[in-house]
mmCIF file of C-alpha atoms in Angstrom:
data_model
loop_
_atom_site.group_PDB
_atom_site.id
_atom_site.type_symbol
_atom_site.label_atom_id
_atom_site.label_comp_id
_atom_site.label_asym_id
_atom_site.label_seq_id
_atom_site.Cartn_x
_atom_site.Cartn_y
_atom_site.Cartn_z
ATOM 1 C CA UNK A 38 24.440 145.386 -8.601
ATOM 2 C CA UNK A 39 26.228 142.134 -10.246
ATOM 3 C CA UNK A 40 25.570 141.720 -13.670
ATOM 4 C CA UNK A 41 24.121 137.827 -14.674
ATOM 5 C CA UNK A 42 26.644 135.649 -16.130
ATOM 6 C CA UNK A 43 26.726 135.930 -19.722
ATOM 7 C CA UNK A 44 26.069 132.485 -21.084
ATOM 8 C CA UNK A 45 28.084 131.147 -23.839
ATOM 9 C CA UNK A 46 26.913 129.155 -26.715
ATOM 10 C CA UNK A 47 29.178 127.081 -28.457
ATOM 11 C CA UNK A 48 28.856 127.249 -32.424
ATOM 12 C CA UNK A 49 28.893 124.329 -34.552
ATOM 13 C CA UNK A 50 31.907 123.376 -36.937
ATOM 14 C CA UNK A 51 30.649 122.122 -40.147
ATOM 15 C CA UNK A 52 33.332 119.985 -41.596
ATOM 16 C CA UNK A 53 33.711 119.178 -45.083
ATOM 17 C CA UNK A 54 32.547 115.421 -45.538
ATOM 18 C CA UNK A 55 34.510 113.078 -45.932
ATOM 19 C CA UNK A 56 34.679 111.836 -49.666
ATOM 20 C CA UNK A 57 32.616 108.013 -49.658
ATOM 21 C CA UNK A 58 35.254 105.375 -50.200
ATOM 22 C CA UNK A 59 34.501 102.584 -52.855
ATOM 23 C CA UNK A 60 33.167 99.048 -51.214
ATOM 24 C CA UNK A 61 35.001 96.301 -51.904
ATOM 25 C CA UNK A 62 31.938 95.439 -53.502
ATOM 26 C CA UNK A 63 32.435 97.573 -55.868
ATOM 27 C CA UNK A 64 36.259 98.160 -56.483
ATOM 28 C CA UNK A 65 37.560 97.491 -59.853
ATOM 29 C CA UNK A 66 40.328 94.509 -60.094
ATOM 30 C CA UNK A 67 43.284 95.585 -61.351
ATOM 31 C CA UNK A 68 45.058 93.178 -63.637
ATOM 32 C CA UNK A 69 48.661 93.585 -62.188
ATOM 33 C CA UNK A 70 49.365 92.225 -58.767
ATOM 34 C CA UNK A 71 49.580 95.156 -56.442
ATOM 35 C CA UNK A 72 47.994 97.997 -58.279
ATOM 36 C CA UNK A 73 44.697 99.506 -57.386
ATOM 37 C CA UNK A 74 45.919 99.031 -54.022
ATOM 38 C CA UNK A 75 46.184 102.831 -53.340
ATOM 39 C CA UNK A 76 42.749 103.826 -51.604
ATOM 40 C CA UNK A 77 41.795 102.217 -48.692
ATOM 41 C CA UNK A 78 37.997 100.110 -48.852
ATOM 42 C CA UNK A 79 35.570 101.785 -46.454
ATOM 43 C CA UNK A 80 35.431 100.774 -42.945
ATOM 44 C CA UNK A 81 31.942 99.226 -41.371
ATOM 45 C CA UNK A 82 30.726 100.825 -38.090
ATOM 46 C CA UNK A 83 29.295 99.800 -35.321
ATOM 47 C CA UNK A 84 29.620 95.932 -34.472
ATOM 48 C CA UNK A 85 30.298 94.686 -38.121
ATOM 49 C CA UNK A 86 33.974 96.514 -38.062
ATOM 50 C CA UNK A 87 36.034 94.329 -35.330
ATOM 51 C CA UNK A 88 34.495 91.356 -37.467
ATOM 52 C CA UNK A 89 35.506 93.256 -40.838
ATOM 53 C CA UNK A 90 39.077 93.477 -39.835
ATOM 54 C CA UNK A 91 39.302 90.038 -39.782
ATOM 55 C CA UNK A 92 37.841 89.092 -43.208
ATOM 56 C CA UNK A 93 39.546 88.599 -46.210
ATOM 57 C CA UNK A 94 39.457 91.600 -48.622
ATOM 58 C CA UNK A 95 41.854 90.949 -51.389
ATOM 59 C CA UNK A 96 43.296 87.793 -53.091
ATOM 60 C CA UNK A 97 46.007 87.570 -55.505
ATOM 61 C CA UNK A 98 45.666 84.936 -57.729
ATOM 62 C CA UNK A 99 48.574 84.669 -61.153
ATOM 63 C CA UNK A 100 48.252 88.280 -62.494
ATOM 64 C CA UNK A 101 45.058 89.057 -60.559
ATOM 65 C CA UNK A 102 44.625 91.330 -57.703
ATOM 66 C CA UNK A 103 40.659 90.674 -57.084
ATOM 67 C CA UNK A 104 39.058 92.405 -54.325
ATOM 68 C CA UNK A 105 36.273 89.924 -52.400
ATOM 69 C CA UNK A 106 32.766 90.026 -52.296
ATOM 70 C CA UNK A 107 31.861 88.115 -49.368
ATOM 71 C CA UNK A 108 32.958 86.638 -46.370
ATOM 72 C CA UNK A 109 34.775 82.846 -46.298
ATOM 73 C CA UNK A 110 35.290 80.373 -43.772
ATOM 74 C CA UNK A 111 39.521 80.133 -44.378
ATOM 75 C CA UNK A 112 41.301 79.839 -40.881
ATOM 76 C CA UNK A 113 41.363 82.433 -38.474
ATOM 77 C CA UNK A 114 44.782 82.715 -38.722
ATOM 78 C CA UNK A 115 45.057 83.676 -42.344
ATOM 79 C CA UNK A 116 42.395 86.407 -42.080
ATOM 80 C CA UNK A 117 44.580 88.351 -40.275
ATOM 81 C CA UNK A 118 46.499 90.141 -43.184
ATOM 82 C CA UNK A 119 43.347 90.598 -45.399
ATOM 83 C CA UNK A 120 44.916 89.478 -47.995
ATOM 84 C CA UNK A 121 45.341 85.917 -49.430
ATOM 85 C CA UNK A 122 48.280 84.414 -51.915
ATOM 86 C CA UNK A 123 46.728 81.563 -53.921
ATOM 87 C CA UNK A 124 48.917 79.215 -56.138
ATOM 88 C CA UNK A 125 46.400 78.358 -59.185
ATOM 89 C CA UNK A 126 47.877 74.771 -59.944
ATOM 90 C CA UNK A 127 46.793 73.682 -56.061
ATOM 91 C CA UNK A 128 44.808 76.535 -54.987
ATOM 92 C CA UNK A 129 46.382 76.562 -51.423
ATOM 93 C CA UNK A 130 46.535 79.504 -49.986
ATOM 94 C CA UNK A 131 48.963 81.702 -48.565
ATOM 95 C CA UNK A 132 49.721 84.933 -45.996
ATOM 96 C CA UNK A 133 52.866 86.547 -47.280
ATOM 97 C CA UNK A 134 54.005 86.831 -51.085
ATOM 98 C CA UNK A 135 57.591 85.272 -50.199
ATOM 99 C CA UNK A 136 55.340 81.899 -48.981
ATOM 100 C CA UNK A 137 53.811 81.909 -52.573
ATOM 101 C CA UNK A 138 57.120 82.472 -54.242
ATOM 102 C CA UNK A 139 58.765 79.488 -51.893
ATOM 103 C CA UNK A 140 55.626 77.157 -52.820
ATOM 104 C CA UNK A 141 57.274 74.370 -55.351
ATOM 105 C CA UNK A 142 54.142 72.867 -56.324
ATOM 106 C CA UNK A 143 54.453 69.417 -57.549
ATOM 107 C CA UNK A 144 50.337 69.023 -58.297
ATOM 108 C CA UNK A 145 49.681 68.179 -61.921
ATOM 109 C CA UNK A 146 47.885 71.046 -63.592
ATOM 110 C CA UNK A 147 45.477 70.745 -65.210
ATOM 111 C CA UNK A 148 44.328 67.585 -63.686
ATOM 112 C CA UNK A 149 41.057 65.528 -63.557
ATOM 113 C CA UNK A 150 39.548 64.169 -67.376
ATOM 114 C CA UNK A 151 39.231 66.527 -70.074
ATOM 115 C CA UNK A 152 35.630 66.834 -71.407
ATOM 116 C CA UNK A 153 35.761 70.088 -73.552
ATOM 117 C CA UNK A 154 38.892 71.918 -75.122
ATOM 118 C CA UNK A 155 38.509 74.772 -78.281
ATOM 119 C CA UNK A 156 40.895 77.415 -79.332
ATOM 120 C CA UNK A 157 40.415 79.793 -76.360
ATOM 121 C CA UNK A 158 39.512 77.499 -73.130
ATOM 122 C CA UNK A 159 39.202 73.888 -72.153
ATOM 123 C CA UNK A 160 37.195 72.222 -69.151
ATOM 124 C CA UNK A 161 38.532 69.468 -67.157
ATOM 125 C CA UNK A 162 35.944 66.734 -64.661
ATOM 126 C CA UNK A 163 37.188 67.001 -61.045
ATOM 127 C CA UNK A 164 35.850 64.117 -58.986
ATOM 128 C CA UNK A 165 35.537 65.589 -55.757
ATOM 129 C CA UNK A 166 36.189 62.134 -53.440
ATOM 130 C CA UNK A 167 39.470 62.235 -55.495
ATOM 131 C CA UNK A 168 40.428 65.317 -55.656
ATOM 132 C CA UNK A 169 39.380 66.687 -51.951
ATOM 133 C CA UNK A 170 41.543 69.088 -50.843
ATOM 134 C CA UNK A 171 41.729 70.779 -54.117
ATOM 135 C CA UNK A 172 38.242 70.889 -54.371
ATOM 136 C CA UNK A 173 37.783 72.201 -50.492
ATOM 137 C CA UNK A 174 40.358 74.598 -51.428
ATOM 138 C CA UNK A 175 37.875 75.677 -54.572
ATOM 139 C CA UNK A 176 34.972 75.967 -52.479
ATOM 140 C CA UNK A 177 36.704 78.292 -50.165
ATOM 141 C CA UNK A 178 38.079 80.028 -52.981
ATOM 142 C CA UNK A 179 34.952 80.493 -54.435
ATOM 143 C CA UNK A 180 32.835 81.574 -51.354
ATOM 144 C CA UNK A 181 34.565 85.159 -51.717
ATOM 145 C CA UNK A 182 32.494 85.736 -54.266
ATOM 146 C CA UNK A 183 28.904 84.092 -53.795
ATOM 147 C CA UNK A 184 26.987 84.784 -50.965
ATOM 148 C CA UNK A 185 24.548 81.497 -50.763
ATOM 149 C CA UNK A 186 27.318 79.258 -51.174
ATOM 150 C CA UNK A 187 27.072 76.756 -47.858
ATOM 151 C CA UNK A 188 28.955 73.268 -48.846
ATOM 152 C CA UNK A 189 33.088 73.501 -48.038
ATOM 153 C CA UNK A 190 34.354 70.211 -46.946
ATOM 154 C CA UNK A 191 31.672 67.436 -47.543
ATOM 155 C CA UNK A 192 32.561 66.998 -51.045
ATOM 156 C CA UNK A 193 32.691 63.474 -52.162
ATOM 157 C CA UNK A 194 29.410 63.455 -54.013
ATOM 158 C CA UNK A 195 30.422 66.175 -55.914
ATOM 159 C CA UNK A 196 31.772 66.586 -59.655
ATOM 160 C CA UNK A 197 33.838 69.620 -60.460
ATOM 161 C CA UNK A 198 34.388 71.011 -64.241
ATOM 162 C CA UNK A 199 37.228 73.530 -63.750
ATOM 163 C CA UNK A 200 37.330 76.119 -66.856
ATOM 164 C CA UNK A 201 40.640 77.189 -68.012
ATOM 165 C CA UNK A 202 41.788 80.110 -70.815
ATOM 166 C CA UNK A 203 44.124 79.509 -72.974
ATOM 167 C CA UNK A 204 46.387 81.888 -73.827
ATOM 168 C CA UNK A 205 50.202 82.517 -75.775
ATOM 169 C CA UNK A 206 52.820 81.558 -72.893
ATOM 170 C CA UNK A 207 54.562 84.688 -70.968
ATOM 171 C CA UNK A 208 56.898 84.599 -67.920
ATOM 172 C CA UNK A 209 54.880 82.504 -65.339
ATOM 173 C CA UNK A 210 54.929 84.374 -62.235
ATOM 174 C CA UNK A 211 55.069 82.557 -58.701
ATOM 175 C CA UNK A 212 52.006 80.159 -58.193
ATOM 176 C CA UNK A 213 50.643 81.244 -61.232
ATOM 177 C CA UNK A 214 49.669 79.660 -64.603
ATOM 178 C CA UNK A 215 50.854 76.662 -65.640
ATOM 179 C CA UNK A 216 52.803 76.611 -69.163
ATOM 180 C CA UNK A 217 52.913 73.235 -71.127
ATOM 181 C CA UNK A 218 54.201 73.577 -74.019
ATOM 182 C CA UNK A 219 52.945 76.281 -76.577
ATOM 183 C CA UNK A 220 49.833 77.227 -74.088
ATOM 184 C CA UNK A 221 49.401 79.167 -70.471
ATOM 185 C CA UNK A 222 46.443 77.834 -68.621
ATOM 186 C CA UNK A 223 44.616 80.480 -66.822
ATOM 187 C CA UNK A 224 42.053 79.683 -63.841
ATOM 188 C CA UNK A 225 38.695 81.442 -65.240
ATOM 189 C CA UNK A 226 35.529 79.025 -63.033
ATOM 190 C CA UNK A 227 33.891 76.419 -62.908
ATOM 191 C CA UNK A 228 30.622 74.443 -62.219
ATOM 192 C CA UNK A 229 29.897 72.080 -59.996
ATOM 193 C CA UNK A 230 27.045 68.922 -59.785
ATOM 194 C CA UNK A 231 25.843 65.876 -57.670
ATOM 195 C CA UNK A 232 26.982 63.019 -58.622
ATOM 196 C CA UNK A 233 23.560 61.310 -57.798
ATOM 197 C CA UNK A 234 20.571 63.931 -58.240
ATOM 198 C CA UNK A 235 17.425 63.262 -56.925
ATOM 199 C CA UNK A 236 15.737 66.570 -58.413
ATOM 200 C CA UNK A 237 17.582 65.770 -62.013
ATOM 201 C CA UNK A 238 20.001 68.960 -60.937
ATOM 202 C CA UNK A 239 22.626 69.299 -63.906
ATOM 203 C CA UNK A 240 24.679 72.057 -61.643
ATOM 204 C CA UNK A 241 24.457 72.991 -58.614
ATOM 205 C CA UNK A 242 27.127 75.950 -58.313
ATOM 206 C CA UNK A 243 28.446 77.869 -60.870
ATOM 207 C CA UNK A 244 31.342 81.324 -60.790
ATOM 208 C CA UNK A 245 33.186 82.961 -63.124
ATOM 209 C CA UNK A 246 36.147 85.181 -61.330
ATOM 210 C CA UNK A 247 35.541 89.026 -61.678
ATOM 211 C CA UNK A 248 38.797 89.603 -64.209
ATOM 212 C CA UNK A 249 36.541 87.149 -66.433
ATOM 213 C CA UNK A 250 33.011 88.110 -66.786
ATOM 214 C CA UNK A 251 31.765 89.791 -69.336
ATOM 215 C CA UNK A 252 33.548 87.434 -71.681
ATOM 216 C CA UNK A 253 30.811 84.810 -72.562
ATOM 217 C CA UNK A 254 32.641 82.369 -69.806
ATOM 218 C CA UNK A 255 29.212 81.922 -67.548
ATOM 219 C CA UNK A 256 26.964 81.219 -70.962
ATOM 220 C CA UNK A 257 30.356 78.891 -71.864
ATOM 221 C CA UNK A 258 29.729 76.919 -68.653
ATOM 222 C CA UNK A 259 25.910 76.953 -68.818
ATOM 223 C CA UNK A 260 26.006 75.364 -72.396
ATOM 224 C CA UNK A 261 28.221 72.773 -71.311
ATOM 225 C CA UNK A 262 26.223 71.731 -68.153
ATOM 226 C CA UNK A 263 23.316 71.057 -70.791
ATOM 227 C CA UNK A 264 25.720 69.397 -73.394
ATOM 228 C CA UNK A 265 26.875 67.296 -70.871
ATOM 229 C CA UNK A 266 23.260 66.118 -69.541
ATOM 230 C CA UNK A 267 22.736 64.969 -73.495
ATOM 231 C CA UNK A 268 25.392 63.155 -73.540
ATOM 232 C CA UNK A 269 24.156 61.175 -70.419
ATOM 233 C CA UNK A 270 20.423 60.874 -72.293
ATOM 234 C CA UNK A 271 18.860 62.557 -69.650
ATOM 235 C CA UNK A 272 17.094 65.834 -68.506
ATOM 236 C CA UNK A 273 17.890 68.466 -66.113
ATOM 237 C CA UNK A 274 18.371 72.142 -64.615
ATOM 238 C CA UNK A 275 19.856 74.194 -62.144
ATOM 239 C CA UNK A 276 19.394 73.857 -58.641
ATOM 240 C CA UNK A 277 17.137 75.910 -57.506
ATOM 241 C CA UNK A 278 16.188 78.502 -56.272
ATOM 242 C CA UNK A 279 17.917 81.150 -58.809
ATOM 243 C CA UNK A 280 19.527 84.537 -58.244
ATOM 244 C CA UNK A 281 18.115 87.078 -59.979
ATOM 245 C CA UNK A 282 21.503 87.313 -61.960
ATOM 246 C CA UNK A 283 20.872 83.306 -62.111
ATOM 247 C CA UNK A 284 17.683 83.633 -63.786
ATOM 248 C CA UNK A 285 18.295 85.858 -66.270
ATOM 249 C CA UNK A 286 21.330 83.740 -67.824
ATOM 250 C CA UNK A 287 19.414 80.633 -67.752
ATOM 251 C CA UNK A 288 16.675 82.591 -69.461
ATOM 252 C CA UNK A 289 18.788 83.756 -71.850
ATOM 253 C CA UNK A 290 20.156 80.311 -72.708
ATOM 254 C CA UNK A 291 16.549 78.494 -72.879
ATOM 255 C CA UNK A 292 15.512 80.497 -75.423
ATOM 256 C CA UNK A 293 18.222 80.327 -77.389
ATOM 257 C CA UNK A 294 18.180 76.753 -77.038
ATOM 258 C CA UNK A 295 14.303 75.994 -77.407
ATOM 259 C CA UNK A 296 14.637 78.364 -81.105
ATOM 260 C CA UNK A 297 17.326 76.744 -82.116
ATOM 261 C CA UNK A 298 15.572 73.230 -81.654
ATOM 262 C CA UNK A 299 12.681 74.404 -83.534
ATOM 263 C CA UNK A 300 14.148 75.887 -86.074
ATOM 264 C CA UNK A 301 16.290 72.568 -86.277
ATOM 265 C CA UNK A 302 19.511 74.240 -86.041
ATOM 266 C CA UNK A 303 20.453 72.289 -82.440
ATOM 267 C CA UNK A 304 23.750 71.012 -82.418
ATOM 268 C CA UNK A 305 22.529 67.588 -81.719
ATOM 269 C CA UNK A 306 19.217 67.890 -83.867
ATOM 270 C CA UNK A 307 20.553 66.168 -87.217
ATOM 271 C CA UNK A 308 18.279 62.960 -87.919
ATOM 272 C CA UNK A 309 16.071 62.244 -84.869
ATOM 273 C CA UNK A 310 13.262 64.496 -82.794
ATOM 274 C CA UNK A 311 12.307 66.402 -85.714
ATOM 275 C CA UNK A 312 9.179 65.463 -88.594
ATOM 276 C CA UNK A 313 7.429 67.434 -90.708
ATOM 277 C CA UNK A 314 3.171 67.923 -89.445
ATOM 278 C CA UNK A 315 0.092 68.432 -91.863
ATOM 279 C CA UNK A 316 -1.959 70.091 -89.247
ATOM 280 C CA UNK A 317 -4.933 70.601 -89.850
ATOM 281 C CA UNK A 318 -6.114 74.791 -91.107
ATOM 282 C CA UNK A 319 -9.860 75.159 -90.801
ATOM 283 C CA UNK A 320 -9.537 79.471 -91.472
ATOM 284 C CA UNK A 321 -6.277 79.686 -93.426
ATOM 285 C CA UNK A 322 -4.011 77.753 -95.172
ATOM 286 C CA UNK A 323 -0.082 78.594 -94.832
ATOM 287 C CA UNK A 324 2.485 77.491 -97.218
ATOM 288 C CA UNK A 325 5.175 77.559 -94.614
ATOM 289 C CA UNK A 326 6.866 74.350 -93.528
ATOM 290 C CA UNK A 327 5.504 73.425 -89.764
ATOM 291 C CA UNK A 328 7.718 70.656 -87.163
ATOM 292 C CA UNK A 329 5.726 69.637 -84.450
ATOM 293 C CA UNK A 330 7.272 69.025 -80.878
ATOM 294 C CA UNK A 331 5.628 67.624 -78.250
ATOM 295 C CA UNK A 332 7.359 68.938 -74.563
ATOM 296 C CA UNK A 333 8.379 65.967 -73.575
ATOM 297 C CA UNK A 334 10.405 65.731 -77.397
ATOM 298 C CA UNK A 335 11.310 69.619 -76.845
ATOM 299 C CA UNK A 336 13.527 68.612 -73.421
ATOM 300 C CA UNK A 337 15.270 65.739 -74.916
ATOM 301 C CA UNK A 338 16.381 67.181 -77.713
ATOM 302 C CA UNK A 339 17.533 70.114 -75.839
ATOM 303 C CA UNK A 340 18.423 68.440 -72.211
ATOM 304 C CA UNK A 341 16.098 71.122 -70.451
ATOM 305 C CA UNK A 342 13.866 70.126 -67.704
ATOM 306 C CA UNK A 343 9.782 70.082 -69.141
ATOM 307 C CA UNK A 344 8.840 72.515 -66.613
ATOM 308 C CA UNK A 345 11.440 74.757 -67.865
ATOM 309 C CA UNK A 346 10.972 74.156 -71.488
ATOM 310 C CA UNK A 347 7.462 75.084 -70.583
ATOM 311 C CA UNK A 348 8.291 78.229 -68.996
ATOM 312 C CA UNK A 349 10.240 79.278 -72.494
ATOM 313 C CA UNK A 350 7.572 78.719 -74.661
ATOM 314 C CA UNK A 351 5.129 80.610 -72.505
ATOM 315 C CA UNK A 352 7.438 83.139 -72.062
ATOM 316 C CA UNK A 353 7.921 83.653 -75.953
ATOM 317 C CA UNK A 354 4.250 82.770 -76.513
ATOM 318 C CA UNK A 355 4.560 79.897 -78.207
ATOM 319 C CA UNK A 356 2.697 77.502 -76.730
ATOM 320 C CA UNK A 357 -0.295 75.897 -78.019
ATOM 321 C CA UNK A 358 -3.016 73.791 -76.458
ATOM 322 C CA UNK A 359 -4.352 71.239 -79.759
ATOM 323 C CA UNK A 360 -7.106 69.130 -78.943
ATOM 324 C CA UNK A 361 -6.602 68.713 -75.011
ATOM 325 C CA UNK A 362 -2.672 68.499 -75.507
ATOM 326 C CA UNK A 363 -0.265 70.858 -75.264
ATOM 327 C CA UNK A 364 1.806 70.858 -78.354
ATOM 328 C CA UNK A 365 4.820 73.293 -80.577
ATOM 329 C CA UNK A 366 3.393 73.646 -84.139
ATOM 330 C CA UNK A 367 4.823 76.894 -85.575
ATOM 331 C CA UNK A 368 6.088 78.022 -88.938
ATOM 332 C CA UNK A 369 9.619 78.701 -89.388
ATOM 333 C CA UNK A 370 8.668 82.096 -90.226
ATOM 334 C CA UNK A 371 6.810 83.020 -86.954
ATOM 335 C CA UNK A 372 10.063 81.689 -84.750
ATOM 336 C CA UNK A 373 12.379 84.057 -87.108
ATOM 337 C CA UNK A 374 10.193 86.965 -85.826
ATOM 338 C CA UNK A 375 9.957 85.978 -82.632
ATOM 339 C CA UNK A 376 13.826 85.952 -82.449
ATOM 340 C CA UNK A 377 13.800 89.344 -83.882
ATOM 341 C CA UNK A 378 11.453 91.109 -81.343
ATOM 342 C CA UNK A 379 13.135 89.150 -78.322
ATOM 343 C CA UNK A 380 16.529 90.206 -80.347
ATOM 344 C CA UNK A 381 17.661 86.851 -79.041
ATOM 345 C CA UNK A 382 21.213 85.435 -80.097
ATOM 346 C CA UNK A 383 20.944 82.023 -81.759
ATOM 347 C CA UNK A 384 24.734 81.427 -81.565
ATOM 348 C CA UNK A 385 26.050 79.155 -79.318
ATOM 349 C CA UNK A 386 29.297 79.964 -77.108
ATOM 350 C CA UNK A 387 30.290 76.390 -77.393
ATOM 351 C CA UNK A 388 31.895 74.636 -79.978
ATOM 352 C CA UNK A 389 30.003 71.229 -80.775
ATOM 353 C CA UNK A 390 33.087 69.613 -82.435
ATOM 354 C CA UNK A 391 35.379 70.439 -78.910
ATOM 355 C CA UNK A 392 33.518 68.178 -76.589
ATOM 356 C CA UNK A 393 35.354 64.967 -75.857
ATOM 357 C CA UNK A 394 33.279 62.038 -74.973
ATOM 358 C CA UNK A 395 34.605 58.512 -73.144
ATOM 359 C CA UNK A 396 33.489 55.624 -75.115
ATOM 360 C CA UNK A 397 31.709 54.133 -71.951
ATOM 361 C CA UNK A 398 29.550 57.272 -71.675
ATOM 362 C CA UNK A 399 28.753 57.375 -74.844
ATOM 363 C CA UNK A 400 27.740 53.565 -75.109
ATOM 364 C CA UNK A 401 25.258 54.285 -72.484
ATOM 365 C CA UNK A 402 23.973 57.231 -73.452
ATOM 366 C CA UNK A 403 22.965 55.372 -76.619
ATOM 367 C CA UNK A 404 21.192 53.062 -75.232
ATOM 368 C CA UNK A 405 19.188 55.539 -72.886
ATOM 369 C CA UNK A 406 18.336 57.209 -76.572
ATOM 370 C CA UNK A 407 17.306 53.939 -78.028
ATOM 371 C CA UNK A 408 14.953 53.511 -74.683
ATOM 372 C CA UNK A 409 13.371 56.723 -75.223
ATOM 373 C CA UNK A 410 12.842 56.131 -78.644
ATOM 374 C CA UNK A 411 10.970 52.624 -77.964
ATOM 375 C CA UNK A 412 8.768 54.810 -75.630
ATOM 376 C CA UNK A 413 8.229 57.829 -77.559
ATOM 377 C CA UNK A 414 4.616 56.945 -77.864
ATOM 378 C CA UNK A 415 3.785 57.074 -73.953
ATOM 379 C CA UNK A 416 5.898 60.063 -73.419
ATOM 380 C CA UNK A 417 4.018 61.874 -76.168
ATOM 381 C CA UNK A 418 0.675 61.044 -74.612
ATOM 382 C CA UNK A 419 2.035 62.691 -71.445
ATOM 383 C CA UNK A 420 3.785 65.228 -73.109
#
């Protein structure tokens, strides 16, 4: 009698797994071109990896090797190598290192107007209708590292304020910074705004490169936006909506801003905006000195949209409602301990004395002051 077959059952191998390879998300930039180049990024599966292979991964721009974020619309044909070589004075970019080292760029650097210079960094007023393909080029650019980003080419209503460090001069290397004189410019960000805002937006994109945050640049170009918007006598904000990295650095500035107005510290608060009140105390009396704001007061003084400057005061509960009106009568004492608890920093980034002001804007800006200031009594009624 035949025996049944003897069915085998195949055992299975448990492999070691692999070890989880760093996003590019995630990888740290290494400050020398070419290192941190050692460990491959992850690959996607599935669909996404035929399109992965034909992003962009890596850009080396001066001394920086930065790893990107997100995907950009550059050519096909220069997403093939996954890596980009950018010359900072132009910001063209390039395939092949011996392309970048061949580039004789002939663009001035910086260029545009200089509106802002201290002893670490300067900012310099692109007009994008003049400057286009620099500024397409610094769209692109900046695309590998914000993922809402949508405007590349249609420019011309756009201003650009390129940020710039400052640092001793050192051997330049190919397409990198720019030495003139005594100082090496260094590409850092920038911010950009309509020309011609309907919703009163003071920027409308904003990045700081990886190698660079965490250095105050972003609060730098936040502070600016605002001074900037004085200067012009008007209000304004951020277009909207936020990120939630967004929101919390515009938070961060309001308040500081909003304290530093009532405490009359604001860089532009000498002489105007600011009285003393007798109101009127029916359970206590305080000894403290009191300055009374209304909101639509608060957002001149400090160029910040009302709605926003609303927001702040809610948010650091001091907002008032006095006889049908909503109003900011606190003692100096009361903000000190608010600023305490909040552990908010009252120290501006920017240096007051650095901005640098045409004579034309600052004729009109004048005169848009001396307007408000005829109507201060209707605004305060809607305030």
């Amino acid at each position: 009698m035949r025996k049944p077959p003897v069915k085998r059952v195949k055992r299975a191998v448990h492999t070691r797994p692999a070890k989880e390879q760093p996003s590019p998300e995630t990888r740290p930039c290494s400050k020398k071109s070419g290192e941190g180049d050692t460990q491959a990024p992850a690959k996607p599966t599935n669909g996404a990896a035929a399109k992965a292979e034909t992003e962009i991964r890596r850009i080396i721009l001066g001394n920086y090797s930065i790893a990107a974020w997100y995907a950009s619309p550059y050519p096909d044909e220069y997403k093939q190598s996954q890596e980009l070589h950018i010359c900072q004075r132009c910001l063209k970019y390039m395939r092949h290192r011996q392309s970048l080292e061949s580039h004789c760029c002939s663009d001035p650097f910086p260029r545009g107007r200089r509106v802002y210079e201290d002893a670490s960094s300067t900012l310099y007023e692109v007009d994008g209708k003049t400057h286009t393909l620099y500024c397409q080029n610094l769209c692109l650019l900046s695309k590998l590292f914000l993922d809402q980003k949508t405007i590349y080419y249609d420019i011309g209503g756009f201003l650009f304020y390129i940020l710039l460090s400052k640092q001793q001069p050192t051997m330049a290397p190919a397409g990198g910074a720019y030495l003139e004189g005594a100082v090496e410019y260094t590409f850092v960000g920038y911010f950009s705004k309509e020309k011609s805002s309907v919703e009163r937006n003071n920027l409308a994109c904003i990045l700081v490169l990886p190698p660079f945050r965490g250095q105050s640049y972003g609060q730098l170009l936040i502070e600016l936006s605002y001074e900037l918007t004085k200067i012009e006598g008007t209000t304004g904000g951020p277009e909207q909506p936020l990120s939630s990295q967004g929101f919390h650095s515009y938070r961060s500035y309001w308040r500081r801003a909003v304290v530093q107005a009532l405490l009359g510290i604001s860089p532009q608060a000498e002489g105007y905006l600011l009285h003393s009140c007798g109101r009127k105390q029916q359970a206590s009396k305080s000894s403290s000195e009191q300055r009374i704001f209304s909101l639509s007061r608060l957002a001149r003084l400090t160029g910040i949209r009302i709605e926003d400057v609303l927001f702040t005061l809610e948010d650091l509960g001091l907002l008032e409602c006095w006889f049908g009106k909503h109003i900011v009568c606190i003692a100096d004492e009361t903000i000190r301990q608010v600023i305490a608890q909040r552990r908010i920093n009252p120290v501006m980034r920017m240096d007051p004395s650095g901005l640098q002001v045409d004579d034309e804007l600052a004729e009109s800006s004048s005169d848009a002051k001396s307007d408000e200031s005829s109507a201060d009594a209707s605004s305060d009624d809607d305030g």
